[in-house]
Amino acid sequence: MATLLRRLAMPGCSSRRCLGVFLREMHSRTSPLNPRDGPRLLAGGSLPLTAYSSTHSRWQHTKAADPPEVELHRLEGEDNGIVEVLMCRHKARNALGYVFVSQMRGLVSSLSEDSAVRVVIFRSLVPGVFCAGADLKERARMNDAMSDSFVHMLRTLMTQIASLPMPTIAAMDGAALGGGLEMALACDLRTAAHSAQMGLIETTRGLLPGAGGSQRLPRTVGMTLAKELIYTGKRVGGQKALEMGLVNRSVEQNETGDAAHREALGLAREILPQAPIAVRLAKEAMDRGIQVDITSAMKIEKMCYALVIPTKDRKEGMDAFIEKRPPRYTGQ
């Protein structure tokens, strides 16, 4: 770290260049690659040739005619800039199977490069459930090597979601269990209906959270409470989740079963008018800064702040304040 900071202080290291150097360095420190996985993975780093090629080739042929399990919905009009990721694996309560995870990874990857997207909402179209967690029927057909590789694929998906540059919101109108809660934890913000049940229940199945839950839950609710929830496999409702800081907002469920989604949409509409570059850089500063010591974190904040200074949006924000009018941000 000391060597890196000396490099950042060198003459000629511009803010943008320095931030890139710093973030690449921190990414390499916090996301190490396992050398033994290299020759076993296909492009994308998740699908081992030996473990999956024959089995999932058959699944792809049988599933080809089936409806999508994950879809994108881009809102229009005044909500332009809000995109919803719709989970619609009705037959399996949005369980995290191979097809579901593959489709989700593809959609999330496309969102990461889309500068027009300002907020992403993850929601379920399956009544009474956000995501039921692992597809245990599918998992039962895997040997140890296949199971290990699939968990790596799940972990990669959660990292992709957490790494999206724009704010993300999980709208939990129903159960979010195991990997389902890990997906919600990978989002920046969470809304829940009072009736929604949430929990990392892996220890009740002889496992432990393997897609980021054991790391993101302590960072969200604190170590002591996270240990209690994981050790016991306890499930909590929306109101309790709000009390412990697991969700940002909890609301009474409505007759149409989409109260958490409506709350998430309201939250997205609060974010939408803000300067998109500033919001993205604020997310970068917080997400990266929390992983390092405070001195390094302050340097990250400083460089993110420097990047927003020359933007047209910053000037527009100042002009709008002086002229006493709402700002009109363009993302430039």
Tab-separated table of C-alpha atoms in Angstrom:
chain	number	residue	atom	x	y	z
A	1	MET	CA	0.000	0.000	0.000
A	2	ALA	CA	2.792	2.452	0.904
A	3	THR	CA	4.453	1.814	-2.465
A	4	LEU	CA	1.165	2.450	-4.243
A	5	LEU	CA	0.571	5.724	-2.426
A	6	ARG	CA	4.071	6.923	-3.329
A	7	ARG	CA	3.276	6.190	-6.986
A	8	LEU	CA	0.081	8.237	-6.721
A	9	ALA	CA	2.025	11.189	-5.311
A	10	MET	CA	4.482	11.287	-8.215
A	11	PRO	CA	4.414	14.319	-10.545
A	12	GLY	CA	2.438	13.773	-13.718
A	13	CYS	CA	-0.063	11.412	-12.132
A	14	SER	CA	-3.377	12.971	-13.189
A	15	SER	CA	-6.506	12.408	-11.092
A	16	ARG	CA	-8.172	10.148	-13.633
A	17	ARG	CA	-5.007	8.169	-14.307
A	18	CYS	CA	-4.200	7.895	-10.593
A	19	LEU	CA	-7.700	6.731	-9.732
A	20	GLY	CA	-7.453	4.038	-12.371
A	21	VAL	CA	-4.098	2.889	-11.019
A	22	PHE	CA	-5.385	2.877	-7.461
A	23	LEU	CA	-8.600	1.001	-8.223
A	24	ARG	CA	-6.862	-1.601	-10.387
A	25	GLU	CA	-4.379	-2.179	-7.606
A	26	MET	CA	-7.100	-2.495	-4.976
A	27	HIS	CA	-9.101	-4.812	-7.225
A	28	SER	CA	-6.093	-7.064	-7.636
A	29	ARG	CA	-5.649	-7.124	-3.870
A	30	THR	CA	-9.279	-7.811	-3.039
A	31	SER	CA	-10.163	-10.150	-5.918
A	32	PRO	CA	-7.353	-12.687	-6.270
A	33	LEU	CA	-7.600	-15.299	-8.982
A	34	ASN	CA	-7.114	-18.933	-8.163
A	35	PRO	CA	-4.476	-20.288	-10.572
A	36	ARG	CA	-5.986	-23.772	-10.575
A	37	ASP	CA	-9.219	-22.396	-12.036
A	38	GLY	CA	-7.546	-20.865	-15.081
A	39	PRO	CA	-7.365	-23.836	-17.459
A	40	ARG	CA	-10.740	-25.108	-16.292
A	41	LEU	CA	-12.810	-22.050	-17.130
A	42	LEU	CA	-14.464	-20.897	-20.309
A	43	ALA	CA	-14.566	-17.234	-21.342
A	44	GLY	CA	-16.164	-15.287	-18.542
A	45	GLY	CA	-14.303	-17.223	-15.932
A	46	SER	CA	-17.134	-19.320	-14.572
A	47	LEU	CA	-17.900	-22.418	-16.606
A	48	PRO	CA	-15.447	-25.339	-16.326
A	49	LEU	CA	-15.098	-27.321	-19.519
A	50	THR	CA	-14.772	-30.709	-17.873
A	51	ALA	CA	-17.542	-30.284	-15.352
A	52	TYR	CA	-20.283	-28.577	-17.337
A	53	SER	CA	-19.821	-29.020	-21.060
A	54	SER	CA	-21.832	-32.211	-21.557
A	55	THR	CA	-24.398	-31.752	-18.793
A	56	HIS	CA	-25.300	-28.153	-19.535
A	57	SER	CA	-25.189	-28.662	-23.281
A	58	ARG	CA	-28.155	-30.990	-22.757
A	59	TRP	CA	-29.850	-28.431	-20.502
A	60	GLN	CA	-29.363	-25.685	-23.101
A	61	HIS	CA	-31.013	-27.813	-25.797
A	62	THR	CA	-33.983	-28.669	-23.581
A	63	LYS	CA	-34.368	-25.124	-22.289
A	64	ALA	CA	-33.945	-23.338	-25.625
A	65	ALA	CA	-37.698	-23.098	-26.251
A	66	ASP	CA	-38.562	-22.093	-22.686
A	67	PRO	CA	-39.373	-18.467	-21.815
A	68	PRO	CA	-36.588	-16.309	-20.374
A	69	GLU	CA	-35.979	-16.672	-16.653
A	70	VAL	CA	-34.595	-13.116	-16.337
A	71	GLU	CA	-35.593	-10.059	-18.387
A	72	LEU	CA	-34.860	-6.324	-18.571
A	73	HIS	CA	-37.525	-3.647	-18.408
A	74	ARG	CA	-36.469	-0.089	-19.271
A	75	LEU	CA	-38.840	2.514	-17.902
A	76	GLU	CA	-39.793	5.467	-20.061
A	77	GLY	CA	-41.064	9.020	-19.776
A	78	GLU	CA	-40.214	10.695	-16.481
A	79	ASP	CA	-38.710	7.384	-15.279
A	80	ASN	CA	-36.293	7.165	-18.195
A	81	GLY	CA	-32.966	5.983	-16.769
A	82	ILE	CA	-34.498	3.445	-14.382
A	83	VAL	CA	-34.059	-0.175	-15.464
A	84	GLU	CA	-35.676	-3.180	-13.804
A	85	VAL	CA	-34.175	-6.657	-13.764
A	86	LEU	CA	-37.204	-8.960	-13.713
A	87	MET	CA	-36.763	-12.443	-12.237
A	88	CYS	CA	-39.436	-14.727	-13.680
A	89	ARG	CA	-38.533	-18.364	-13.097
A	90	HIS	CA	-42.059	-19.184	-11.967
A	91	LYS	CA	-41.743	-22.973	-11.818
A	92	ALA	CA	-38.849	-22.894	-9.353
A	93	ARG	CA	-39.493	-19.730	-7.290
A	94	ASN	CA	-36.534	-17.975	-8.951
A	95	ALA	CA	-34.146	-20.641	-7.663
A	96	LEU	CA	-30.563	-20.069	-8.750
A	97	GLY	CA	-30.138	-22.669	-11.466
A	98	TYR	CA	-27.603	-22.678	-14.283
A	99	VAL	CA	-29.881	-21.111	-16.924
A	100	PHE	CA	-31.149	-18.449	-14.508
A	101	VAL	CA	-27.632	-17.495	-13.382
A	102	SER	CA	-26.265	-17.482	-16.943
A	103	GLN	CA	-29.045	-15.184	-18.154
A	104	MET	CA	-28.619	-12.905	-15.134
A	105	ARG	CA	-24.868	-12.637	-15.723
A	106	GLY	CA	-25.439	-11.655	-19.336
A	107	LEU	CA	-27.946	-8.939	-18.434
A	108	VAL	CA	-25.811	-7.535	-15.620
A	109	SER	CA	-22.789	-7.455	-17.913
A	110	SER	CA	-24.733	-5.434	-20.490
A	111	LEU	CA	-25.888	-2.968	-17.827
A	112	SER	CA	-22.351	-2.341	-16.618
A	113	GLU	CA	-21.473	-0.710	-19.959
A	114	ASP	CA	-24.680	1.313	-20.355
A	115	SER	CA	-24.109	4.955	-19.381
A	116	ALA	CA	-27.795	5.774	-19.914
A	117	VAL	CA	-28.817	3.637	-16.936
A	118	ARG	CA	-29.023	5.635	-13.712
A	119	VAL	CA	-30.664	3.190	-11.300
A	120	VAL	CA	-31.266	-0.573	-11.453
A	121	ILE	CA	-34.048	-2.310	-9.529
A	122	PHE	CA	-33.928	-6.084	-9.024
A	123	ARG	CA	-37.450	-7.445	-8.545
A	124	SER	CA	-39.405	-10.682	-8.856
A	125	LEU	CA	-42.455	-11.389	-10.971
A	126	VAL	CA	-43.092	-14.593	-8.994
A	127	PRO	CA	-45.709	-13.914	-6.302
A	128	GLY	CA	-44.539	-14.315	-2.719
A	129	VAL	CA	-40.836	-14.773	-3.441
A	130	PHE	CA	-37.838	-12.650	-4.338
A	131	CYS	CA	-35.410	-15.535	-4.816
A	132	ALA	CA	-35.595	-18.902	-3.063
A	133	GLY	CA	-31.839	-19.476	-3.181
A	134	ALA	CA	-29.996	-22.418	-4.673
A	135	ASP	CA	-31.747	-24.869	-6.975
A	136	LEU	CA	-31.178	-27.891	-4.739
A	137	LYS	CA	-32.693	-30.346	-7.242
A	138	GLU	CA	-30.228	-29.221	-9.865
A	139	ARG	CA	-27.397	-29.146	-7.322
A	140	ALA	CA	-28.129	-32.761	-6.337
A	141	ARG	CA	-27.167	-33.881	-9.862
A	142	MET	CA	-23.714	-32.292	-9.590
A	143	ASN	CA	-20.575	-33.980	-8.361
A	144	ASP	CA	-18.231	-32.125	-6.013
A	145	ALA	CA	-16.210	-30.541	-8.816
A	146	MET	CA	-19.329	-29.338	-10.630
A	147	SER	CA	-20.823	-27.983	-7.424
A	148	ASP	CA	-17.617	-26.108	-6.586
A	149	SER	CA	-17.495	-24.577	-10.053
A	150	PHE	CA	-21.154	-23.567	-9.940
A	151	VAL	CA	-20.679	-21.829	-6.584
A	152	HIS	CA	-17.773	-19.951	-8.174
A	153	MET	CA	-20.172	-18.912	-10.934
A	154	LEU	CA	-22.682	-17.701	-8.320
A	155	ARG	CA	-19.990	-15.766	-6.483
A	156	THR	CA	-18.948	-14.140	-9.753
A	157	LEU	CA	-22.550	-13.085	-10.422
A	158	MET	CA	-22.859	-11.432	-7.006
A	159	THR	CA	-19.564	-9.620	-7.585
A	160	GLN	CA	-20.856	-8.419	-10.971
A	161	ILE	CA	-23.983	-7.010	-9.314
A	162	ALA	CA	-21.972	-5.348	-6.548
A	163	SER	CA	-19.612	-3.870	-9.154
A	164	LEU	CA	-22.306	-2.196	-11.254
A	165	PRO	CA	-21.338	1.497	-11.464
A	166	MET	CA	-24.844	2.864	-10.865
A	167	PRO	CA	-27.019	2.523	-7.716
A	168	THR	CA	-28.841	-0.793	-7.388
A	169	ILE	CA	-31.951	-1.612	-5.343
A	170	ALA	CA	-33.336	-5.030	-4.357
A	171	ALA	CA	-37.128	-4.997	-3.958
A	172	MET	CA	-38.092	-7.951	-1.760
A	173	ASP	CA	-41.826	-8.558	-1.841
A	174	GLY	CA	-41.347	-12.157	-0.763
A	175	ALA	CA	-38.815	-14.666	0.516
A	176	ALA	CA	-35.115	-13.946	-0.022
A	177	LEU	CA	-33.289	-16.980	1.312
A	178	GLY	CA	-29.713	-18.201	0.994
A	179	GLY	CA	-28.414	-17.078	-2.380
A	180	GLY	CA	-31.508	-14.902	-2.765
A	181	LEU	CA	-30.471	-12.780	0.197
A	182	GLU	CA	-26.877	-12.821	-1.041
A	183	MET	CA	-28.142	-11.261	-4.268
A	184	ALA	CA	-29.979	-8.576	-2.298
A	185	LEU	CA	-26.863	-7.936	-0.189
A	186	ALA	CA	-24.882	-7.368	-3.393
A	187	CYS	CA	-27.201	-4.445	-4.153
A	188	ASP	CA	-26.601	-0.978	-2.717
A	189	LEU	CA	-30.075	-0.561	-1.209
A	190	ARG	CA	-32.891	-2.879	-0.178
A	191	THR	CA	-36.630	-2.475	0.315
A	192	ALA	CA	-38.871	-5.165	1.789
A	193	ALA	CA	-42.479	-5.877	2.572
A	194	HIS	CA	-43.182	-6.532	6.253
A	195	SER	CA	-44.219	-10.068	5.266
A	196	ALA	CA	-41.008	-10.865	3.372
A	197	GLN	CA	-38.783	-13.495	4.985
A	198	MET	CA	-35.005	-13.096	4.736
A	199	GLY	CA	-32.168	-15.294	5.929
A	200	LEU	CA	-28.853	-16.940	5.158
A	201	ILE	CA	-30.097	-20.455	5.913
A	202	GLU	CA	-27.167	-22.441	4.515
A	203	THR	CA	-26.100	-23.866	7.891
A	204	THR	CA	-29.478	-25.622	8.109
A	205	ARG	CA	-28.486	-27.483	4.918
A	206	GLY	CA	-24.979	-28.415	6.066
A	207	LEU	CA	-23.359	-25.551	4.169
A	208	LEU	CA	-22.253	-21.971	4.745
A	209	PRO	CA	-22.975	-18.892	2.618
A	210	GLY	CA	-20.758	-19.247	-0.438
A	211	ALA	CA	-21.719	-16.365	-2.724
A	212	GLY	CA	-20.580	-13.447	-0.606
A	213	GLY	CA	-23.064	-13.659	2.255
A	214	SER	CA	-20.526	-14.388	4.972
A	215	GLN	CA	-18.679	-11.193	3.980
A	216	ARG	CA	-21.440	-8.779	2.974
A	217	LEU	CA	-23.802	-9.493	5.874
A	218	PRO	CA	-21.259	-8.469	8.579
A	219	ARG	CA	-20.483	-5.327	6.589
A	220	THR	CA	-24.208	-4.545	6.535
A	221	VAL	CA	-25.493	-5.367	10.027
A	222	GLY	CA	-22.278	-5.782	12.042
A	223	MET	CA	-20.230	-8.851	12.904
A	224	THR	CA	-22.017	-9.984	16.085
A	225	LEU	CA	-25.505	-9.891	14.588
A	226	ALA	CA	-24.310	-11.458	11.330
A	227	LYS	CA	-22.780	-14.350	13.252
A	228	GLU	CA	-26.044	-14.947	15.093
A	229	LEU	CA	-28.040	-14.967	11.862
A	230	ILE	CA	-25.637	-17.288	10.043
A	231	TYR	CA	-24.967	-19.662	12.959
A	232	THR	CA	-28.691	-20.152	13.614
A	233	GLY	CA	-29.961	-19.951	10.032
A	234	LYS	CA	-32.623	-17.599	11.404
A	235	ARG	CA	-35.181	-15.952	9.152
A	236	VAL	CA	-36.367	-12.413	9.819
A	237	GLY	CA	-39.306	-10.399	8.511
A	238	GLY	CA	-39.201	-7.001	6.903
A	239	GLN	CA	-39.764	-4.966	10.079
A	240	LYS	CA	-37.031	-6.811	11.982
A	241	ALA	CA	-34.720	-6.463	8.985
A	242	LEU	CA	-35.289	-2.708	9.053
A	243	GLU	CA	-34.480	-2.526	12.765
A	244	MET	CA	-31.164	-4.325	12.293
A	245	GLY	CA	-30.177	-2.303	9.215
A	246	LEU	CA	-30.507	-5.184	6.768
A	247	VAL	CA	-32.944	-3.192	4.615
A	248	ASN	CA	-33.347	0.550	4.051
A	249	ARG	CA	-37.137	0.610	4.009
A	250	SER	CA	-39.908	-1.799	4.999
A	251	VAL	CA	-43.576	-1.344	4.170
A	252	GLU	CA	-46.879	-3.125	4.718
A	253	GLN	CA	-47.665	-5.482	1.864
A	254	ASN	CA	-50.499	-4.364	-0.423
A	255	GLU	CA	-53.256	-6.281	-2.200
A	256	THR	CA	-51.233	-6.593	-5.408
A	257	GLY	CA	-48.190	-7.968	-3.576
A	258	ASP	CA	-45.749	-5.363	-4.907
A	259	ALA	CA	-45.367	-2.904	-2.022
A	260	ALA	CA	-41.581	-3.318	-1.814
A	261	HIS	CA	-41.275	-2.760	-5.549
A	262	ARG	CA	-43.316	0.433	-5.342
A	263	GLU	CA	-41.117	1.603	-2.456
A	264	ALA	CA	-37.996	0.780	-4.490
A	265	LEU	CA	-39.404	2.700	-7.453
A	266	GLY	CA	-40.030	5.699	-5.194
A	267	LEU	CA	-36.445	5.486	-3.943
A	268	ALA	CA	-35.139	5.250	-7.513
A	269	ARG	CA	-37.132	8.356	-8.396
A	270	GLU	CA	-35.378	10.203	-5.566
A	271	ILE	CA	-31.992	9.239	-7.032
A	272	LEU	CA	-32.910	9.887	-10.667
A	273	PRO	CA	-32.764	13.729	-10.599
A	274	GLN	CA	-29.272	13.795	-9.080
A	275	ALA	CA	-26.117	14.265	-11.163
A	276	PRO	CA	-25.369	10.770	-12.542
A	277	ILE	CA	-21.580	11.151	-12.735
A	278	ALA	CA	-21.451	12.435	-9.163
A	279	VAL	CA	-23.656	9.561	-7.982
A	280	ARG	CA	-21.482	6.967	-9.707
A	281	LEU	CA	-18.273	8.456	-8.330
A	282	ALA	CA	-19.798	8.653	-4.851
A	283	LYS	CA	-20.589	4.942	-5.089
A	284	GLU	CA	-17.031	4.223	-6.258
A	285	ALA	CA	-15.557	6.235	-3.394
A	286	MET	CA	-17.677	4.481	-0.764
A	287	ASP	CA	-17.372	0.944	-2.136
A	288	ARG	CA	-13.606	1.166	-2.586
A	289	GLY	CA	-12.952	3.228	0.502
A	290	ILE	CA	-14.634	0.811	2.885
A	291	GLN	CA	-12.160	-1.909	1.855
A	292	VAL	CA	-9.014	-0.010	2.872
A	293	ASP	CA	-7.637	2.025	5.775
A	294	ILE	CA	-9.003	5.543	6.307
A	295	THR	CA	-5.892	7.285	4.919
A	296	SER	CA	-6.112	5.360	1.659
A	297	ALA	CA	-9.881	5.841	1.592
A	298	MET	CA	-9.479	9.599	1.824
A	299	LYS	CA	-7.156	9.497	-1.192
A	300	ILE	CA	-9.795	7.587	-3.140
A	301	GLU	CA	-12.387	10.202	-2.181
A	302	LYS	CA	-10.029	12.999	-3.213
A	303	MET	CA	-9.454	11.486	-6.650
A	304	CYS	CA	-13.158	10.791	-7.217
A	305	TYR	CA	-13.919	14.386	-6.209
A	306	ALA	CA	-11.290	15.662	-8.643
A	307	LEU	CA	-12.919	13.715	-11.471
A	308	VAL	CA	-16.276	15.425	-10.995
A	309	ILE	CA	-14.881	18.992	-10.963
A	310	PRO	CA	-14.426	19.405	-14.769
A	311	THR	CA	-17.856	17.937	-15.649
A	312	LYS	CA	-20.634	19.990	-17.211
A	313	ASP	CA	-22.997	18.610	-14.571
A	314	ARG	CA	-20.994	20.248	-11.778
A	315	LYS	CA	-21.249	23.625	-13.529
A	316	GLU	CA	-24.949	23.056	-14.138
A	317	GLY	CA	-25.463	22.304	-10.450
A	318	MET	CA	-23.752	25.530	-9.422
A	319	ASP	CA	-25.613	27.590	-12.032
A	320	ALA	CA	-28.973	26.121	-11.012
A	321	PHE	CA	-28.294	26.930	-7.362
A	322	ILE	CA	-27.410	30.553	-8.145
A	323	GLU	CA	-30.391	30.952	-10.491
A	324	LYS	CA	-32.755	29.268	-8.015
A	325	ARG	CA	-34.010	26.644	-10.454
A	326	PRO	CA	-33.921	22.835	-10.640
A	327	PRO	CA	-30.730	21.533	-12.297
A	328	ARG	CA	-30.891	19.762	-15.641
A	329	TYR	CA	-28.161	17.119	-15.547
A	330	THR	CA	-27.044	15.396	-18.733
A	331	GLY	CA	-24.421	13.001	-17.417
A	332	GLN	CA	-21.554	14.952	-18.976
